[in-house]
Amino acid sequence: MIGGEKYQGEGDTMVPPATIRKAALCVTAFLSLGVATTRAQTKPDIPVGTDSPVIGTWELVSLTWSTPDGRAVQPWGDATGRITYDSNGNVVALLMHERRNESQSGSRAAPETLSQYSAYFGTYRVDAANGIVIHQVTGSLNGENASGELRRTYSFEDGRLVLGFTTIRDSVPITRRLVWKRISSPPAK
């Protein structure tokens, strides 16, 4: 045990458990695209093909939280992120605070900033009639969204994908709006 943490490893090579967890998450997210493809093809409610308008890789443009009184904030600053929807019904989403990586550039990011990272993967389906995309989460970095269904409204504004949802925080409804720009070519039809 070093510094209160148990280390795992062989011989003289010791790897902190946090590093092992991060590596496992990265490998799992990478492999999920291939592994989940087989799983997704067996589920009748998962879209297969290229007719879903959300298919592609999208880069986060903005993340805004709004309250009923009209206040809008960007709690993660100029956040960065990616979301990918493939034609087999798989989704991978990654979001992080703008200052999350500062400790790598010499200055130390605050501990609360380091925890502001969201990552999950799973499958999705689109309810076009109601303007909703449903993410069925298989795995997540976040304990509260480790599995289950996440429902997001979706629309398109000037070619950008807009996802929205409302949560309750301290008894106040918070509407979250994520705007994404496409960074991959739209699927050929």
Coordinates of C-alpha atoms in Angstrom, one line a residue:
M1 CA 0.0 0.0 0.0
I2 CA 1.4 3.4 -1.0
G3 CA -0.2 6.7 0.1
G4 CA -3.4 4.9 1.3
E5 CA -4.0 3.2 -2.1
K6 CA -3.4 -0.5 -2.9
Y7 CA -1.3 -1.0 -6.0
Q8 CA -1.6 -3.9 -8.4
G9 CA 1.2 -5.2 -10.6
E10 CA 3.8 -7.8 -11.1
G11 CA 7.4 -7.6 -10.0
D12 CA 8.7 -4.0 -9.7
T13 CA 6.0 -2.6 -12.0
M14 CA 3.3 -1.0 -9.8
V15 CA 0.2 0.6 -11.4
P16 CA -2.2 2.7 -9.4
P17 CA -5.8 1.4 -9.3
A18 CA -7.1 4.6 -10.8
T19 CA -4.9 4.2 -13.8
I20 CA -6.1 0.6 -14.2
R21 CA -9.8 1.8 -14.0
K22 CA -9.1 4.5 -16.6
A23 CA -7.4 2.1 -19.0
A24 CA -10.2 -0.4 -18.6
L25 CA -12.8 2.3 -19.4
C26 CA -10.9 3.3 -22.5
V27 CA -10.5 -0.2 -23.7
T28 CA -14.2 -1.0 -22.9
A29 CA -15.4 2.1 -24.8
F30 CA -13.2 1.2 -27.8
L31 CA -14.2 -2.4 -27.9
S32 CA -17.9 -1.6 -27.3
L33 CA -18.2 -0.4 -30.8
G34 CA -17.4 -3.8 -32.2
V35 CA -18.9 -5.9 -29.4
A36 CA -22.1 -3.9 -29.1
T37 CA -22.6 -4.1 -32.9
T38 CA -23.4 -7.9 -32.6
R39 CA -25.6 -7.2 -29.6
A40 CA -27.4 -4.4 -31.3
Q41 CA -28.2 -6.4 -34.4
T42 CA -30.2 -8.8 -32.3
K43 CA -32.5 -6.1 -30.9
P44 CA -35.5 -5.3 -33.0
D45 CA -35.9 -1.7 -31.7
I46 CA -32.3 -0.6 -32.7
P47 CA -32.1 1.1 -36.0
V48 CA -30.0 -0.6 -38.6
G49 CA -29.0 1.3 -41.8
T50 CA -28.4 4.9 -42.6
D51 CA -31.8 6.5 -42.3
S52 CA -31.3 8.0 -38.8
P53 CA -30.5 11.7 -39.0
V54 CA -28.2 11.6 -36.0
I55 CA -25.7 9.1 -37.4
G56 CA -22.2 10.4 -37.4
T57 CA -19.6 11.9 -35.1
W58 CA -20.4 15.2 -33.5
E59 CA -18.2 17.7 -31.7
L60 CA -19.6 19.8 -28.8
V61 CA -20.1 23.4 -29.6
S62 CA -21.8 24.4 -26.3
L63 CA -23.3 23.0 -23.1
T64 CA -25.7 25.4 -21.3
W65 CA -27.9 24.9 -18.2
S66 CA -31.0 27.1 -17.9
T67 CA -33.3 27.7 -14.9
P68 CA -37.0 28.5 -15.0
D69 CA -36.2 32.2 -14.2
G70 CA -34.2 32.5 -17.5
R71 CA -30.7 32.3 -16.1
A72 CA -28.3 30.4 -18.4
V73 CA -24.9 29.2 -17.3
Q74 CA -22.1 27.2 -18.7
P75 CA -21.0 25.2 -15.6
W76 CA -18.2 23.4 -17.4
G77 CA -17.0 26.6 -19.1
D78 CA -16.2 26.1 -22.8
A79 CA -16.7 22.3 -22.4
T80 CA -15.4 19.9 -25.0
G81 CA -16.8 16.6 -26.1
R82 CA -17.8 14.1 -28.8
I83 CA -20.8 12.0 -29.4
T84 CA -20.9 9.2 -32.1
Y85 CA -24.0 7.5 -33.4
D86 CA -23.4 4.6 -35.8
S87 CA -25.7 2.9 -38.3
N88 CA -25.9 -0.2 -36.1
G89 CA -27.5 1.6 -33.2
N90 CA -24.4 2.2 -31.0
V91 CA -23.7 5.5 -29.2
V92 CA -20.5 6.7 -27.4
A93 CA -20.6 10.1 -25.6
L94 CA -17.7 11.9 -23.9
L95 CA -17.9 15.4 -22.3
M96 CA -15.4 17.3 -20.1
H97 CA -14.9 20.6 -18.3
E98 CA -12.7 23.0 -20.3
R99 CA -10.1 23.1 -17.5
R100 CA -10.1 19.3 -16.9
N101 CA -6.6 18.8 -18.5
E102 CA -4.9 21.8 -17.0
S103 CA -2.8 19.7 -14.6
Q104 CA -1.0 18.3 -17.7
S105 CA 0.1 21.8 -18.8
G106 CA 1.9 22.7 -15.5
S107 CA -0.9 24.2 -13.4
R108 CA -3.1 22.1 -11.2
A109 CA -6.8 21.9 -11.9
A110 CA -9.2 22.0 -8.9
P111 CA -10.4 18.6 -7.7
E112 CA -14.0 19.5 -8.5
T113 CA -12.9 20.3 -12.1
L114 CA -11.1 16.9 -12.4
S115 CA -14.4 15.2 -11.5
Q116 CA -16.3 17.0 -14.3
Y117 CA -16.0 14.4 -17.0
S118 CA -18.9 12.3 -18.4
A119 CA -18.5 9.2 -20.5
Y120 CA -20.8 6.5 -21.4
F121 CA -21.6 4.0 -24.2
G122 CA -24.5 1.8 -25.2
T123 CA -27.2 1.7 -27.9
Y124 CA -29.7 4.2 -29.1
R125 CA -33.0 4.4 -31.0
V126 CA -34.7 7.4 -32.5
D127 CA -38.4 8.3 -31.8
A128 CA -38.7 10.7 -34.8
A129 CA -42.4 11.3 -34.2
N130 CA -41.7 12.8 -30.8
G131 CA -38.3 14.3 -31.5
I132 CA -36.5 12.0 -29.0
V133 CA -33.4 10.0 -29.1
I134 CA -33.2 7.3 -26.4
H135 CA -29.7 6.2 -25.2
Q136 CA -29.7 2.7 -23.6
V137 CA -26.6 3.0 -21.4
T138 CA -24.5 -0.2 -21.1
G139 CA -21.6 1.3 -19.3
S140 CA -20.7 4.7 -17.8
L141 CA -18.0 6.5 -15.9
N142 CA -20.7 8.2 -13.9
G143 CA -22.3 6.1 -11.1
E144 CA -25.7 7.7 -11.5
N145 CA -25.9 6.9 -15.2
A146 CA -24.1 3.5 -15.1
S147 CA -26.9 1.8 -16.9
G148 CA -30.5 2.5 -18.0
E149 CA -32.3 4.8 -20.4
L150 CA -31.4 8.4 -21.1
R151 CA -34.0 10.3 -23.1
R152 CA -33.0 13.4 -25.0
T153 CA -35.0 15.7 -27.2
Y154 CA -33.3 16.4 -30.5
S155 CA -33.6 18.9 -33.3
F156 CA -31.4 20.4 -35.9
E157 CA -30.5 24.1 -36.1
D158 CA -28.4 25.3 -39.0
G159 CA -27.1 21.8 -39.6
R160 CA -26.2 21.4 -35.9
L161 CA -27.6 18.7 -33.6
V162 CA -29.3 20.0 -30.5
L163 CA -29.9 17.6 -27.6
G164 CA -31.9 18.7 -24.6
F165 CA -33.1 17.3 -21.3
T166 CA -34.3 18.5 -17.9
T167 CA -33.1 17.4 -14.5
I168 CA -34.0 18.5 -11.0
R169 CA -31.2 20.0 -9.0
D170 CA -31.8 21.3 -5.4
S171 CA -35.6 21.2 -6.2
V172 CA -35.1 23.4 -9.3
P173 CA -35.7 22.1 -12.8
I174 CA -32.5 22.6 -14.9
T175 CA -32.8 22.4 -18.7
R176 CA -29.6 21.2 -20.3
R177 CA -28.9 22.1 -23.9
L178 CA -26.0 20.6 -25.9
V179 CA -25.2 21.8 -29.3
W180 CA -23.1 19.6 -31.6
K181 CA -21.5 20.2 -35.0
R182 CA -21.0 17.2 -37.3
I183 CA -17.3 16.3 -37.9
S184 CA -17.9 13.2 -40.0
S185 CA -19.5 13.0 -43.3
P186 CA -23.3 12.3 -43.2
P187 CA -24.1 8.8 -44.2
A188 CA -24.7 8.0 -47.9
K189 CA -28.3 7.2 -48.6

